[in-house]
GROMACS .gro file of N, CA and C in nm:
model
   87
    1UNK      N    1  -0.572  -0.907  -1.933
    1UNK     CA    2  -0.589  -0.961  -1.797
    1UNK      C    3  -0.464  -0.934  -1.712
    2UNK      N    4  -0.349  -0.967  -1.767
    2UNK     CA    5  -0.224  -0.948  -1.690
    2UNK      C    6  -0.202  -0.801  -1.659
    3UNK      N    7  -0.230  -0.715  -1.755
    3UNK     CA    8  -0.207  -0.571  -1.732
    3UNK      C    9  -0.295  -0.521  -1.618
    4UNK      N   10  -0.420  -0.561  -1.618
    4UNK     CA   11  -0.511  -0.515  -1.512
    4UNK      C   12  -0.464  -0.565  -1.376
    5UNK      N   13  -0.419  -0.692  -1.371
    5UNK     CA   14  -0.373  -0.747  -1.243
    5UNK      C   15  -0.250  -0.670  -1.195
    6UNK      N   16  -0.160  -0.635  -1.286
    6UNK     CA   17  -0.040  -0.561  -1.247
    6UNK      C   18  -0.078  -0.426  -1.188
    7UNK      N   19  -0.174  -0.357  -1.249
    7UNK     CA   20  -0.217  -0.227  -1.199
    7UNK      C   21  -0.277  -0.242  -1.059
    8UNK      N   22  -0.357  -0.346  -1.040
    8UNK     CA   23  -0.418  -0.368  -0.908
    8UNK      C   24  -0.311  -0.395  -0.804
    9UNK      N   25  -0.212  -0.479  -0.838
    9UNK     CA   26  -0.105  -0.511  -0.743
    9UNK      C   27  -0.028  -0.385  -0.707
   10UNK      N   28  -0.003  -0.299  -0.809
   10UNK     CA   29   0.072  -0.175  -0.781
   10UNK      C   30  -0.007  -0.088  -0.686
   11UNK      N   31  -0.138  -0.076  -0.707
   11UNK     CA   32  -0.222   0.007  -0.619
   11UNK      C   33  -0.220  -0.050  -0.478
   12UNK      N   34  -0.235  -0.181  -0.465
   12UNK     CA   35  -0.236  -0.244  -0.333
   12UNK      C   36  -0.101  -0.224  -0.264
   13UNK      N   37   0.008  -0.238  -0.341
   13UNK     CA   38   0.142  -0.221  -0.283
   13UNK      C   39   0.160  -0.080  -0.229
   14UNK      N   40   0.123   0.020  -0.310
   14UNK     CA   41   0.136   0.161  -0.268
   14UNK      C   42   0.045   0.187  -0.147
   15UNK      N   43  -0.078   0.130  -0.150
   15UNK     CA   44  -0.171   0.150  -0.040
   15UNK      C   45  -0.115   0.090   0.088
   16UNK      N   46  -0.055  -0.030   0.075
   16UNK     CA   47   0.003  -0.097   0.192
   16UNK      C   48   0.114  -0.011   0.252
   17UNK      N   49   0.197   0.049   0.165
   17UNK     CA   50   0.307   0.133   0.214
   17UNK      C   51   0.249   0.252   0.291
   18UNK      N   52   0.144   0.313   0.239
   18UNK     CA   53   0.083   0.428   0.305
   18UNK      C   54   0.028   0.388   0.442
   19UNK      N   55  -0.040   0.274   0.448
   19UNK     CA   56  -0.097   0.229   0.576
   19UNK      C   57   0.016   0.199   0.674
   20UNK      N   58   0.123   0.135   0.625
   20UNK     CA   59   0.235   0.100   0.712
   20UNK      C   60   0.293   0.227   0.774
   21UNK      N   61   0.308   0.331   0.693
   21UNK     CA   62   0.363   0.457   0.746
   21UNK      C   63   0.272   0.515   0.852
   22UNK      N   64   0.141   0.514   0.826
   22UNK     CA   65   0.046   0.570   0.922
   22UNK      C   66   0.051   0.491   1.052
   23UNK      N   67   0.058   0.358   1.042
   23UNK     CA   68   0.063   0.274   1.163
   23UNK      C   69   0.189   0.305   1.243
   24UNK      N   70   0.302   0.318   1.174
   24UNK     CA   71   0.428   0.347   1.245
   24UNK      C   72   0.419   0.482   1.316
   25UNK      N   73   0.364   0.583   1.247
   25UNK     CA   74   0.350   0.715   1.308
   25UNK      C   75   0.260   0.706   1.431
   26UNK      N   76   0.152   0.632   1.421
   26UNK     CA   77   0.058   0.617   1.533
   26UNK      C   78   0.129   0.551   1.652
   27UNK      N   79   0.209   0.448   1.624
   27UNK     CA   80   0.280   0.378   1.732
   27UNK      C   81   0.379   0.473   1.798
   28UNK      N   82   0.450   0.551   1.718
   28UNK     CA   83   0.548   0.644   1.776
   28UNK      C   84   0.478   0.750   1.859
   29UNK      N   85   0.364   0.797   1.811
   29UNK     CA   86   0.292   0.901   1.886
   29UNK      C   87   0.231   0.840   2.013
   0.00000   0.00000   0.00000
């Protein structure tokens, strides 16, 4: 259970970083 939750959190964290970068680029453009 803990291992699966850790993998999900890692995916969400990486996904959040990707979205944050896209949003910043959109704002700058």
